[in-house]
Amino acid sequence: MEKSRRELNRRQFLKKTAGGVASLTLLGSLPTRVWGAPKRLPNFVFILIDDLGWRDLSCYGSTLYETPAIDELAQQGVLFRQAYASFPRCVPSRYSIMTGKYPARYGVPGLHSDLPAEEFTVAEALKQAGYATFFAGKWHLAKENDPEYPYPDKQGFDVNIGGSSAGSVVSHFFPYGGVKKTLRGKKRVIKLPGLEKGKPGEYLTDRLTDATVKFIRQHRDKPFFVYLSHYAVHVPLQAKKPYVDRYVHKLELLPKPSWPPYIREGVGWTKMLQDNPVYAGMIQSVDDSVARIMQTLRELGLENNTIIIFTSDNGGLSTRGTRAYKGKHALATSNFPLRAGKGWCYEGGIRVPLIVKWPGVTKPGTDTDAIVLGADFYPTILQMAGLPLIPKQHLDGISFVPVLRGEEATARHVAFWHSPVGRPWSTGDENASVIRVDDYKLIDWYDKGKLELYNLDMDPGERIDLSDSMPEKRDELYRKLKAWRKEVGAYMAKGKAGKRKKRRAE
């Protein structure tokens, strides 16, 4: 059944894209070179961390978290200070990375919570160009425990380790899967293919890194695309005891900030301090993972032909809603000076770390304020590989190769977000749409009929609302935002969760 459905989806895709990419033959292969392409296909290692906040690395200003390997990567490549996830939560953000589209085009979240089989993913594009493709970690783009629904191995990856419908694990120590109780009291069965067997005490971040290193060693003589999507640093917050002890001691030595540990945010609270030693230990293990991968590439002589991209799927978990955890569990981190965190359309929820190392192209140790969105990875990766773009697939992605080459300050001037399924009971966020045009950002809290306008160059913490003092700019951006919602058919939810009317923007 899956095979026949997949073949049908492929024919549908060919029909839809025939006009724009007539040269694309999914039954054969993509044209493998374009003018100006490198002589040898570069390798790719794409590292996605779950819920890693914008300031959760020492190279982004953290004084608690220690990330020497990631800092070294930043010194060897380009560090982006204004990179964004396409959505402040997991599924829509990951959908955008794989498709090059705004999540609102498909109605995720709200109408859908998956990656449809008919999408031609960036992994499929690379696979058809001759790449060996590998996925390890969190997928979260399939319908829950549906054996008919495609996992990574059905959407462009030769190998899948751990990727399923699961958005988190039962434990970061083996066994990783099993029955999990959600915040709302429901029970979920977490299945993680390829991770069913393990050793007591084994740590998941290490296990996924082991599999990644093994794949790289086995495919050293062929171009590869590695997508390492760690379940860390998502809850449950669990770290190796020596690392936890280390950060407990470090916190005792650090000076105490003068500001309060929490401030009000909407119906809930925002964490203002980075003071969780367990979360710090999880980040330490992520840094160990990056170190091992970089060392493996050096040992195999692949360092100079491997592009490394390191980023996060959304902002750090720093806010608490009306019922979240009922005060029993510590929040993960703080995104301060950015406002709020995961789930929110303020900068703390959508701005993420991004480091790109492209040997021979990027200038080592470069910082940039170029605006980059999660949807931009698809066309950027194709262009880095010297492959033809597929505009009708990555509709909303803009290649930032000119930024990496030092030719342009930014490739993107406009970005949109649409979050129609707020979780006031969990992270405290509410339904909102956003437009950013250069330095100005407008937030439409459409359930409340409230607009907020900020100048991110002058006020990255979004504390000074300019909507009343700059009515012309406010109205200009609002018109553009409404036009975009209508163009993409954005799902406009109203009312409490579970009682929302499913309707598109008009």
Coordinates of C-alpha atoms in Angstrom, one line a residue:
M1 CA 0.0 0.0 0.0
E2 CA 2.8 2.4 1.0
K3 CA 4.7 1.7 -2.3
S4 CA 1.7 2.4 -4.5
R5 CA 0.8 5.5 -2.6
R6 CA 4.3 6.7 -2.9
E7 CA 4.4 6.2 -6.6
L8 CA 1.2 8.0 -7.0
N9 CA 2.5 10.9 -5.0
R10 CA 5.6 11.1 -7.2
R11 CA 3.5 11.2 -10.4
Q12 CA 1.4 14.0 -8.8
F13 CA 4.6 15.9 -8.0
L14 CA 5.9 15.6 -11.5
K15 CA 2.6 16.8 -12.9
K16 CA 2.6 19.8 -10.6
T17 CA 6.2 20.8 -11.3
A18 CA 6.5 20.0 -15.0
G19 CA 6.4 23.6 -16.1
G20 CA 9.1 24.9 -13.8
V21 CA 11.5 22.0 -13.6
A22 CA 11.0 20.0 -16.8
S23 CA 14.5 18.7 -16.5
L24 CA 13.7 17.0 -13.2
T25 CA 13.2 13.3 -13.5
L26 CA 12.4 11.6 -10.3
L27 CA 12.5 8.2 -11.8
G28 CA 16.1 8.9 -12.9
S29 CA 18.2 11.6 -11.3
L30 CA 18.6 15.3 -11.0
P31 CA 21.0 17.0 -13.3
T32 CA 24.1 16.6 -11.2
R33 CA 26.0 19.7 -12.1
V34 CA 25.3 23.3 -13.1
W35 CA 27.7 26.0 -14.4
G36 CA 30.1 27.0 -11.7
A37 CA 29.6 23.8 -9.7
P38 CA 32.5 22.4 -7.7
K39 CA 34.4 19.5 -9.3
R40 CA 33.5 17.2 -6.5
L41 CA 30.2 17.1 -4.6
P42 CA 30.7 18.4 -1.1
N43 CA 29.6 16.5 1.9
F44 CA 27.0 17.9 4.3
V45 CA 26.6 17.5 8.0
F46 CA 23.4 19.2 9.2
I47 CA 23.1 19.2 13.0
L48 CA 19.8 20.2 14.4
I49 CA 19.4 20.6 18.2
D50 CA 16.0 20.4 19.8
D51 CA 14.9 23.5 21.7
L52 CA 18.3 25.1 21.9
G53 CA 18.0 28.8 22.7
W54 CA 19.7 31.7 20.9
R55 CA 22.0 32.4 23.9
D56 CA 22.6 28.8 24.9
L57 CA 26.2 28.7 23.5
S58 CA 29.2 30.4 24.9
C59 CA 29.9 31.9 21.4
Y60 CA 26.5 33.5 21.7
G61 CA 27.2 35.0 25.1
S62 CA 26.4 32.4 27.7
T63 CA 28.6 32.6 30.8
L64 CA 27.3 29.3 32.2
Y65 CA 27.2 26.8 29.3
E66 CA 30.6 25.6 28.0
T67 CA 30.7 24.8 24.3
P68 CA 34.3 24.7 23.1
A69 CA 33.8 22.5 20.1
I70 CA 30.8 24.6 18.8
D71 CA 32.8 27.8 19.5
E72 CA 35.7 26.3 17.4
L73 CA 33.2 25.6 14.6
A74 CA 32.1 29.3 14.8
Q75 CA 35.7 30.4 14.6
Q76 CA 36.1 28.3 11.4
G77 CA 32.9 29.5 9.8
V78 CA 30.1 32.1 9.9
L79 CA 28.0 32.9 13.0
F80 CA 24.5 34.3 12.3
R81 CA 23.1 36.6 14.8
Q82 CA 19.7 37.0 13.2
A83 CA 18.8 33.5 12.1
Y84 CA 15.2 32.3 12.6
A85 CA 13.2 29.1 12.9
S86 CA 10.2 29.2 10.6
F87 CA 8.0 28.5 13.6
P88 CA 8.4 28.6 17.4
R89 CA 7.7 24.9 17.8
C90 CA 9.1 21.6 16.5
V91 CA 6.9 20.1 13.8
P92 CA 6.2 23.2 11.7
S93 CA 9.8 24.3 11.9
R94 CA 11.1 20.9 10.8
Y95 CA 8.5 20.8 8.0
S96 CA 9.9 24.1 6.7
I97 CA 13.5 22.8 6.8
M98 CA 12.7 19.7 4.8
T99 CA 10.4 21.5 2.2
G100 CA 11.6 25.1 1.8
K101 CA 8.1 26.3 2.5
Y102 CA 6.3 28.3 5.2
P103 CA 4.4 26.0 7.5
A104 CA 1.2 28.0 7.0
R105 CA 1.0 26.9 3.3
Y106 CA 0.2 23.4 4.5
G107 CA -1.7 24.4 7.5
V108 CA 0.8 23.0 10.1
P109 CA -0.1 23.3 12.9
G110 CA -3.9 23.4 13.0
L111 CA -4.9 21.4 9.9
H112 CA -2.0 19.0 9.8
S113 CA 0.9 17.8 12.0
D114 CA 3.0 15.9 9.5
L115 CA 5.2 16.0 6.4
P116 CA 3.0 14.7 3.5
A117 CA 4.5 12.0 1.2
E118 CA 4.1 14.2 -1.9
E119 CA 6.6 16.7 -0.7
F120 CA 10.0 16.4 -2.5
T121 CA 12.4 16.9 0.4
V122 CA 15.9 18.3 0.4
A123 CA 17.1 14.8 1.2
E124 CA 15.4 13.4 -1.8
A125 CA 16.9 16.0 -4.0
L126 CA 20.4 15.2 -2.8
K127 CA 19.8 11.4 -2.9
Q128 CA 18.8 11.6 -6.6
A129 CA 22.0 13.6 -7.2
G130 CA 24.1 10.7 -6.0
Y131 CA 24.4 11.4 -2.2
A132 CA 24.3 8.8 0.5
T133 CA 21.8 10.1 2.9
F134 CA 21.5 9.5 6.7
F135 CA 19.1 10.5 9.4
A136 CA 19.5 10.1 13.1
G137 CA 17.4 11.4 16.0
K138 CA 14.1 13.3 16.1
W139 CA 11.9 13.3 13.0
H140 CA 8.4 14.2 14.5
L141 CA 6.9 14.6 11.0
A142 CA 4.8 11.5 10.8
K143 CA 1.3 10.6 12.1
E144 CA 1.5 9.0 15.5
N145 CA 2.6 5.4 15.3
D146 CA 1.1 5.0 11.8
P147 CA 3.0 2.2 10.1
E148 CA 1.5 3.4 6.7
Y149 CA 3.0 6.8 7.1
P150 CA 6.5 7.6 5.8
Y151 CA 9.4 7.9 8.2
P152 CA 12.8 9.4 7.1
D153 CA 13.6 6.3 5.1
K154 CA 10.6 6.9 2.9
Q155 CA 11.4 10.6 2.4
G156 CA 14.9 10.6 1.0
F157 CA 17.1 9.0 3.7
D158 CA 18.9 5.7 3.1
V159 CA 19.3 5.1 6.8
N160 CA 17.0 6.1 9.7
I161 CA 18.1 5.8 13.3
G162 CA 15.5 6.8 15.8
G163 CA 13.2 8.9 13.6
S164 CA 9.5 8.4 14.1
S165 CA 6.4 10.3 15.1
A166 CA 7.9 10.9 18.6
G167 CA 8.5 14.5 19.6
S168 CA 10.5 13.5 22.7
V169 CA 11.8 10.4 24.4
V170 CA 10.8 8.7 27.6
S171 CA 14.4 9.0 28.8
H172 CA 17.7 10.2 27.5
F173 CA 19.2 7.2 29.2
F174 CA 18.5 3.7 27.8
P175 CA 15.8 2.5 27.3
Y176 CA 14.7 5.5 25.4
G177 CA 11.2 4.5 24.3
G178 CA 8.2 3.1 26.0
V179 CA 5.0 4.6 27.5
K180 CA 5.1 8.3 28.2
K181 CA 2.5 10.4 30.1
T182 CA 1.9 13.8 28.5
L183 CA 1.3 17.1 30.3
R184 CA -2.4 16.6 29.8
G185 CA -2.4 13.1 31.3
K186 CA -2.6 11.1 28.1
K187 CA -0.4 8.1 27.5
R188 CA 1.7 7.8 24.4
V189 CA 3.8 4.8 23.2
I190 CA 7.2 6.1 22.0
K191 CA 8.8 3.9 19.3
L192 CA 12.3 4.7 18.1
P193 CA 13.4 2.5 15.2
G194 CA 17.0 1.3 15.4
L195 CA 17.2 2.2 19.1
E196 CA 15.3 -0.7 20.6
K197 CA 18.5 -2.3 21.9
G198 CA 21.1 -0.8 24.1
K199 CA 23.2 -0.9 27.3
P200 CA 22.1 0.3 30.7
G201 CA 23.3 3.8 31.3
E202 CA 23.9 4.5 27.6
Y203 CA 23.2 8.2 26.8
L204 CA 21.1 9.0 23.7
T205 CA 23.2 11.9 22.5
D206 CA 26.2 9.7 22.5
R207 CA 24.4 6.8 20.9
L208 CA 23.2 9.0 18.0
T209 CA 26.7 10.4 17.6
D210 CA 28.1 6.8 17.4
A211 CA 25.7 6.0 14.6
T212 CA 26.6 9.2 12.8
V213 CA 30.3 8.6 13.0
K214 CA 29.9 5.0 11.8
F215 CA 28.0 6.2 8.8
I216 CA 30.6 8.8 7.9
R217 CA 33.4 6.2 8.1
Q218 CA 31.5 3.8 6.0
H219 CA 30.7 6.4 3.3
R220 CA 34.0 8.3 3.2
D221 CA 34.4 7.6 -0.5
K222 CA 31.0 8.9 -1.6
P223 CA 29.3 12.3 -1.1
F224 CA 27.1 12.1 1.9
F225 CA 24.3 14.1 3.5
V226 CA 24.1 13.5 7.3
Y227 CA 21.2 15.0 9.2
L228 CA 21.8 14.6 12.9
S229 CA 18.7 15.7 14.7
H230 CA 19.4 15.3 18.4
Y231 CA 16.5 14.7 20.8
A232 CA 18.5 16.9 23.2
V233 CA 18.0 19.4 24.7
H234 CA 14.3 18.8 24.8
V235 CA 12.6 17.6 28.0
P236 CA 12.9 15.4 29.9
L237 CA 15.9 17.3 31.3
Q238 CA 18.5 14.6 32.0
A239 CA 22.3 14.7 31.9
K240 CA 25.3 12.7 32.9
K241 CA 26.0 13.1 36.6
P242 CA 29.6 14.3 36.3
Y243 CA 28.4 17.1 34.1
V244 CA 25.6 18.0 36.4
D245 CA 28.0 18.1 39.3
R246 CA 30.4 20.3 37.3
Y247 CA 27.7 22.9 36.7
V248 CA 26.4 22.8 40.2
H249 CA 29.9 23.8 41.3
K250 CA 30.2 26.4 38.6
L251 CA 27.0 28.1 39.6
E252 CA 28.2 28.5 43.1
L253 CA 31.2 30.5 41.8
L254 CA 29.3 32.7 39.3
P255 CA 28.2 36.1 40.5
K256 CA 24.4 36.4 41.2
P257 CA 22.5 38.6 38.8
S258 CA 20.7 41.7 40.1
W259 CA 17.4 41.0 38.2
P260 CA 14.6 38.6 39.3
P261 CA 14.7 35.0 38.2
Y262 CA 11.2 35.2 36.6
I263 CA 9.0 37.9 35.2
R264 CA 5.4 37.9 34.1
E265 CA 4.7 37.1 30.4
G266 CA 1.0 37.0 29.4
V267 CA -0.8 34.4 31.5
G268 CA 2.5 32.9 32.7
W269 CA 6.1 33.5 33.5
T270 CA 9.4 33.9 31.7
K271 CA 12.7 32.6 33.1
M272 CA 15.4 35.3 33.3
L273 CA 18.4 33.3 34.4
Q274 CA 20.5 30.5 33.0
D275 CA 20.9 28.5 36.2
N276 CA 19.9 24.9 35.4
P277 CA 22.9 22.6 35.9
V278 CA 21.1 19.6 34.3
Y279 CA 20.3 21.6 31.1
A280 CA 23.9 22.8 31.1
G281 CA 25.1 19.2 31.2
M282 CA 22.8 18.3 28.3
I283 CA 24.4 21.1 26.2
Q284 CA 27.9 19.8 27.2
S285 CA 27.0 16.4 25.7
V286 CA 25.8 18.1 22.5
D287 CA 29.2 19.9 22.3
D288 CA 30.9 16.5 22.8
S289 CA 28.9 15.2 19.9
V290 CA 30.1 18.1 17.6
A291 CA 33.7 17.6 18.8
R292 CA 33.6 13.9 17.8
I293 CA 32.1 14.6 14.4
M294 CA 34.7 17.3 13.6
Q295 CA 37.5 15.0 14.8
T296 CA 36.2 12.1 12.6
L297 CA 36.2 14.4 9.5
R298 CA 39.7 15.4 10.3
E299 CA 40.9 11.8 10.7
L300 CA 39.4 10.8 7.4
G301 CA 40.7 13.8 5.5
L302 CA 37.2 15.0 4.8
E303 CA 37.3 18.3 6.7
N304 CA 38.0 20.4 3.7
N305 CA 35.2 19.0 1.6
T306 CA 32.5 18.9 4.2
I307 CA 30.0 21.7 4.9
I308 CA 28.7 21.8 8.5
I309 CA 25.5 23.5 9.4
F310 CA 24.6 23.8 13.1
T311 CA 21.2 25.2 14.3
S312 CA 18.1 24.7 16.4
D313 CA 14.4 24.1 15.6
N314 CA 13.1 26.9 17.8
G315 CA 13.9 29.1 20.8
G316 CA 14.8 27.7 24.2
L317 CA 12.2 26.5 26.7
S318 CA 12.0 29.4 29.1
T319 CA 8.3 30.1 29.7
R320 CA 5.6 28.6 31.8
G321 CA 1.8 28.8 31.2
T322 CA -1.2 28.5 33.4
R323 CA -0.8 24.7 34.1
A324 CA 2.7 23.7 32.8
Y325 CA 4.4 21.4 35.2
K326 CA 2.4 22.8 38.1
G327 CA 5.7 24.2 39.4
K328 CA 7.3 20.8 39.9
H329 CA 9.9 21.0 37.2
A330 CA 12.5 23.6 36.5
L331 CA 12.4 25.4 33.2
A332 CA 15.4 24.7 30.9
T333 CA 17.0 28.0 30.1
S334 CA 16.7 31.8 29.6
N335 CA 16.8 33.6 26.3
F336 CA 17.3 37.0 27.9
P337 CA 17.9 39.6 26.6
L338 CA 15.5 38.3 24.0
R339 CA 11.9 38.1 25.1
A340 CA 10.0 34.9 26.0
G341 CA 10.9 31.5 24.5
K342 CA 9.7 28.4 22.8
G343 CA 6.1 28.7 21.5
W344 CA 6.1 32.5 21.4
C345 CA 6.4 34.7 18.4
Y346 CA 8.6 37.1 20.3
E347 CA 12.3 36.8 19.4
G348 CA 13.1 34.3 22.2
G349 CA 10.8 31.8 20.6
I350 CA 11.9 32.1 17.0
R351 CA 15.5 33.4 16.9
V352 CA 18.0 30.6 16.9
P353 CA 21.8 30.0 16.8
L354 CA 23.1 29.2 13.3
I355 CA 26.7 28.4 12.4
V356 CA 27.8 27.5 8.9
K357 CA 31.3 26.3 7.9
W358 CA 31.9 26.0 4.2
P359 CA 35.6 25.3 3.7
G360 CA 37.3 27.4 1.1
V361 CA 34.2 29.8 0.9
T362 CA 33.2 31.2 4.3
K363 CA 35.7 33.5 5.9
P364 CA 36.7 32.1 9.3
G365 CA 35.5 33.9 12.4
T366 CA 32.8 35.9 10.6
D367 CA 29.7 37.3 12.3
T368 CA 26.7 38.5 10.3
D369 CA 23.4 40.1 10.9
A370 CA 21.9 38.6 7.8
I371 CA 18.3 37.5 8.2
V372 CA 18.0 33.7 7.6
L373 CA 14.9 31.6 7.9
G374 CA 14.5 27.8 8.3
A375 CA 12.9 27.6 4.8
D376 CA 16.2 29.0 3.3
F377 CA 18.2 25.8 4.0
Y378 CA 16.8 23.9 1.1
P379 CA 17.8 26.2 -1.8
T380 CA 21.0 27.1 0.0
I381 CA 22.1 23.5 0.3
L382 CA 21.3 22.8 -3.4
Q383 CA 23.3 25.8 -4.5
M384 CA 26.2 24.9 -2.3
A385 CA 26.3 21.5 -3.9
G386 CA 26.1 23.0 -7.4
L387 CA 22.7 21.5 -8.1
P388 CA 19.8 23.2 -9.9
L389 CA 17.2 24.9 -7.8
I390 CA 13.6 23.6 -7.7
P391 CA 11.6 26.9 -7.2
K392 CA 8.2 25.2 -7.2
Q393 CA 9.3 23.0 -4.3
H394 CA 11.2 25.4 -2.0
L395 CA 8.6 28.2 -2.7
D396 CA 9.5 30.3 0.3
G397 CA 13.2 29.6 0.7
I398 CA 15.8 32.1 -0.4
S399 CA 19.4 30.9 -0.8
F400 CA 21.8 32.7 1.5
V401 CA 24.9 31.6 -0.5
P402 CA 25.7 35.2 -1.4
V403 CA 25.9 36.0 2.3
L404 CA 28.2 33.0 2.9
R405 CA 30.4 34.1 0.0
G406 CA 30.6 37.6 1.4
E407 CA 28.8 39.1 -1.6
E408 CA 25.7 40.4 0.1
A409 CA 24.9 41.7 3.6
T410 CA 21.6 39.8 3.6
A411 CA 19.6 37.8 1.0
R412 CA 16.3 38.1 2.8
H413 CA 14.5 41.3 3.7
V414 CA 11.0 40.0 4.6
A415 CA 9.9 37.1 6.7
F416 CA 6.6 35.8 8.0
W417 CA 5.4 33.6 10.9
H418 CA 1.9 32.3 11.7
S419 CA 1.2 30.5 15.0
P420 CA -2.5 29.6 15.1
V421 CA -2.5 27.0 17.9
G422 CA -1.3 28.8 21.0
R423 CA -0.7 26.9 24.2
P424 CA -1.5 29.3 27.1
W425 CA -1.8 26.3 29.4
S426 CA 1.7 25.1 28.5
T427 CA 4.2 27.7 27.5
G428 CA 1.8 30.6 27.9
D429 CA 1.8 31.7 24.2
E430 CA -1.3 32.8 22.3
N431 CA -2.3 32.9 18.6
A432 CA -0.3 35.3 16.6
S433 CA 0.9 36.3 13.1
V434 CA 4.2 38.1 12.4
I435 CA 5.9 40.0 9.6
R436 CA 9.4 41.3 9.7
V437 CA 10.6 43.8 7.1
D438 CA 14.3 44.7 7.6
D439 CA 14.5 46.0 11.1
Y440 CA 10.7 46.4 11.8
K441 CA 8.6 43.6 13.2
L442 CA 4.8 43.6 13.6
I443 CA 3.0 41.1 15.7
D444 CA -0.8 40.6 15.2
W445 CA -2.4 39.0 18.3
Y446 CA -5.4 38.5 16.2
D447 CA -7.6 36.8 18.9
K448 CA -7.2 39.9 21.0
G449 CA -7.3 42.4 18.1
K450 CA -3.9 43.8 19.3
L451 CA -1.0 44.9 17.1
E452 CA 2.6 45.4 18.4
L453 CA 5.4 47.1 16.4
Y454 CA 9.1 46.9 17.3
N455 CA 12.4 48.1 15.8
L456 CA 14.7 45.1 16.3
D457 CA 17.8 47.1 15.6
M458 CA 17.1 49.5 18.4
D459 CA 15.1 47.1 20.6
P460 CA 15.9 43.4 20.1
G461 CA 14.2 42.7 23.5
E462 CA 10.9 44.0 22.2
R463 CA 10.1 46.2 25.1
I464 CA 9.1 49.4 23.3
D465 CA 5.9 49.0 21.4
L466 CA 5.9 51.6 18.5
S467 CA 2.4 50.8 17.2
D468 CA 0.9 54.0 18.5
S469 CA 3.8 56.3 17.7
M470 CA 4.4 54.9 14.2
P471 CA 0.8 54.3 12.8
E472 CA 1.9 54.5 9.2
K473 CA 4.5 51.9 9.5
R474 CA 2.1 49.7 11.6
D475 CA -0.6 49.9 9.0
E476 CA 1.8 49.3 6.1
L477 CA 3.1 46.1 7.7
Y478 CA -0.4 45.0 8.7
R479 CA -1.6 45.2 5.1
K480 CA 1.3 43.1 3.9
L481 CA 0.7 40.6 6.7
K482 CA -2.9 40.2 5.9
A483 CA -2.1 39.8 2.1
W484 CA 0.4 37.1 2.9
R485 CA -2.0 35.2 5.1
K486 CA -4.6 35.2 2.3
E487 CA -2.0 34.2 -0.3
V488 CA -0.8 31.1 1.7
G489 CA -4.3 30.3 3.0
A490 CA -3.2 30.5 6.6
Y491 CA -5.3 28.5 9.1
M492 CA -7.0 31.0 11.4
A493 CA -7.8 29.4 14.7
K494 CA -10.1 31.1 17.2
G495 CA -11.3 29.9 20.5
K496 CA -9.9 27.4 23.0
A497 CA -7.9 24.4 22.0
G498 CA -10.1 21.5 20.9
K499 CA -13.0 23.9 20.1
R500 CA -11.4 25.8 17.3
K501 CA -13.1 26.4 14.0
K502 CA -10.9 25.2 11.1
R503 CA -10.9 28.0 8.6
R504 CA -8.5 29.6 6.2
A505 CA -7.6 33.3 6.0
E506 CA -9.9 35.4 3.9

